[in-house]
Amino acid sequence: MLSRKIPSRLLRLANDADADSQFEVAEFLRQDDNPDFRMIAYWYRRAAEQGHCEAQNNLGTLYQRGLGVAQDDTEAVLWYRLAAEQGEPIAQYNLATRYRLGEGVPLDLDEAVKWLKRSAGQDYPGAVADLGVAYWLGHGVAKDVIRAAALFDSAAEYVPGHHAGFSLSRHDDRVQLTARPNT
């Protein structure tokens, strides 16, 4: 049984309602070769109900994907929002994505950009890149290719060894964005 591998002190603290320990038990269980997502969801939920923002975000992801729980986009959004409102950047990004796709909430590009900006403000790479796309396309913000390119370059800096940035060039008063080759 996997629970024997969980350090006894950690399991004791988790059973005594310590949210950080409950989160760590869930993380420990995720590392198993054949993870029991029902147990993972159980421990995330126990921590999430106490306000643990990472557990809230991860529980949202389990609901989004239907892992260990019934797939439920509305429930996923509920947990993402709780974590996002506490400032958790991955949850802010996940909530922005739900608004951008209209999954679990009505499609709302303005709300998506609001949450992308909060996440990008904490340097979450996916949010920085998606905010660049929003500026490039003018989705939820005024179209601004210069700002988009800067965000794309900034996002590329977060991924070690990956230099798929973008270059700006001006041609007859137009701005063109082109991909730079990997170097």
XYZ file of C-alpha atoms in Angstrom:
183
model
C 0.000 0.000 0.000
C 1.434 3.373 -1.005
C 0.455 5.116 2.241
C 3.201 3.116 4.000
C 5.739 4.970 1.887
C 4.409 8.330 3.013
C 6.573 9.481 5.929
C 4.633 8.747 9.108
C 5.185 12.241 10.543
C 3.767 13.805 7.358
C 0.743 11.516 7.387
C 0.141 12.190 11.083
C 0.213 15.959 10.506
C -2.077 15.607 7.490
C -4.552 13.576 9.520
C -4.376 16.270 12.215
C -5.715 18.791 9.641
C -2.433 20.519 8.780
C -3.165 21.976 5.316
C 0.474 22.103 4.194
C 0.930 18.452 5.135
C -2.295 17.485 3.375
C -1.038 19.214 0.249
C 2.319 17.432 0.555
C 0.599 14.045 0.892
C -1.312 14.730 -2.332
C 1.924 15.769 -4.040
C 3.625 12.624 -2.739
C 0.806 10.465 -4.125
C 1.075 12.158 -7.522
C 4.636 10.863 -7.836
C 3.482 7.239 -7.841
C 3.878 5.283 -11.095
C 0.133 4.618 -11.062
C -1.353 7.547 -9.108
C -4.652 7.067 -7.305
C -6.339 10.306 -8.316
C -9.274 9.738 -5.961
C -6.873 9.811 -3.012
C -4.995 12.746 -4.501
C -8.284 14.648 -4.856
C -9.199 13.713 -1.274
C -6.008 15.241 0.137
C -6.100 18.293 -2.125
C -9.711 18.899 -1.083
C -8.858 18.686 2.618
C -6.123 21.290 2.165
C -8.169 23.388 -0.279
C -11.103 23.638 2.111
C -8.704 25.225 4.596
C -7.670 27.844 2.039
C -4.435 26.301 0.739
C -4.168 28.085 -2.623
C -1.931 25.555 -4.398
C -4.270 22.752 -3.344
C -7.233 24.813 -4.575
C -5.570 25.276 -7.958
C -4.615 21.613 -8.252
C -8.096 20.479 -7.219
C -9.454 22.752 -9.935
C -7.204 21.000 -12.434
C -8.482 17.597 -11.315
C -12.062 18.781 -11.890
C -11.138 20.273 -15.240
C -9.598 16.989 -16.396
C -11.907 14.596 -14.568
C -9.093 12.916 -12.627
C -10.271 11.260 -9.416
C -13.475 13.317 -9.553
C -16.270 13.752 -12.073
C -15.226 16.199 -14.791
C -16.894 19.531 -13.972
C -15.759 22.818 -15.529
C -17.922 24.886 -13.177
C -16.361 23.244 -10.116
C -12.903 23.715 -11.639
C -13.568 27.439 -12.028
C -14.762 27.673 -8.421
C -11.457 26.282 -7.124
C -9.339 28.255 -9.600
C -11.090 31.461 -8.526
C -10.517 30.814 -4.814
C -6.798 30.328 -5.439
C -6.573 33.179 -7.970
C -8.128 35.630 -5.529
C -5.357 34.720 -3.073
C -2.788 35.697 -5.711
C -1.743 32.229 -6.916
C -0.315 32.928 -10.417
C -0.973 29.496 -11.937
C -4.594 29.657 -10.765
C -4.888 33.165 -12.199
C -3.645 31.811 -15.525
C -5.998 28.819 -15.348
C -8.951 31.092 -14.570
C -7.992 33.398 -17.450
C -7.919 30.393 -19.769
C -11.398 29.313 -18.662
C -12.714 32.808 -19.480
C -10.880 32.838 -22.807
C -12.377 29.484 -23.796
C -15.760 29.926 -22.136
C -15.379 26.709 -20.133
C -17.228 26.708 -16.812
C -17.961 30.425 -17.250
C -19.329 32.530 -20.095
C -16.666 33.492 -22.632
C -15.326 36.901 -21.524
C -12.094 38.195 -23.065
C -12.000 41.252 -20.787
C -12.115 39.031 -17.710
C -9.529 36.710 -19.291
C -7.142 39.622 -19.823
C -7.711 40.868 -16.263
C -6.528 37.527 -14.870
C -3.733 37.178 -17.447
C -2.363 40.561 -16.360
C -2.392 39.512 -12.710
C -0.590 36.258 -13.490
C 1.848 37.867 -15.935
C 2.571 40.505 -13.285
C 4.019 37.634 -11.247
C 6.087 36.482 -14.239
C 4.121 33.305 -14.953
C 5.461 32.411 -18.453
C 2.223 31.033 -19.910
C 0.361 34.167 -18.874
C 3.056 36.439 -20.296
C 2.882 34.604 -23.644
C -0.934 34.508 -23.721
C -1.088 38.198 -22.849
C 1.205 38.775 -25.824
C -1.262 36.887 -28.017
C -4.118 39.013 -26.657
C -2.248 42.204 -27.587
C -1.230 40.775 -30.966
C -4.828 39.890 -31.856
C -6.551 42.688 -29.954
C -8.586 40.235 -27.875
C -9.771 41.928 -24.685
C -7.259 44.765 -25.153
C -6.442 47.319 -27.817
C -4.267 45.722 -30.500
C -0.614 46.596 -29.856
C 1.959 44.555 -31.801
C 4.906 46.327 -30.173
C 3.725 45.355 -26.703
C 2.879 41.864 -27.971
C 6.415 41.356 -29.281
C 7.918 42.552 -26.007
C 5.736 40.088 -24.109
C 6.688 37.244 -26.468
C 10.384 37.980 -25.943
C 9.851 38.204 -22.203
C 8.028 34.858 -22.159
C 10.846 33.216 -24.144
C 13.343 34.289 -21.465
C 11.554 32.143 -18.874
C 12.191 28.897 -20.738
C 15.852 27.870 -20.345
C 17.505 26.814 -23.591
C 14.568 28.019 -25.679
C 15.108 31.136 -27.744
C 12.082 31.118 -30.029
C 11.637 34.842 -29.598
C 10.328 37.294 -32.125
C 11.797 40.166 -34.113
C 10.083 43.375 -35.060
C 10.772 45.095 -38.337
C 9.256 48.211 -39.867
C 8.296 48.346 -43.527
C 6.590 51.425 -44.939
C 4.987 52.385 -41.621
C 3.844 48.840 -40.849
C 5.174 46.609 -38.164
C 5.895 42.981 -38.909
C 6.494 40.294 -36.318
C 8.602 37.346 -37.405
C 9.824 34.332 -35.499
C 13.541 34.217 -34.807
C 15.203 30.862 -35.397
C 16.349 28.901 -32.360
C 20.002 29.490 -31.579
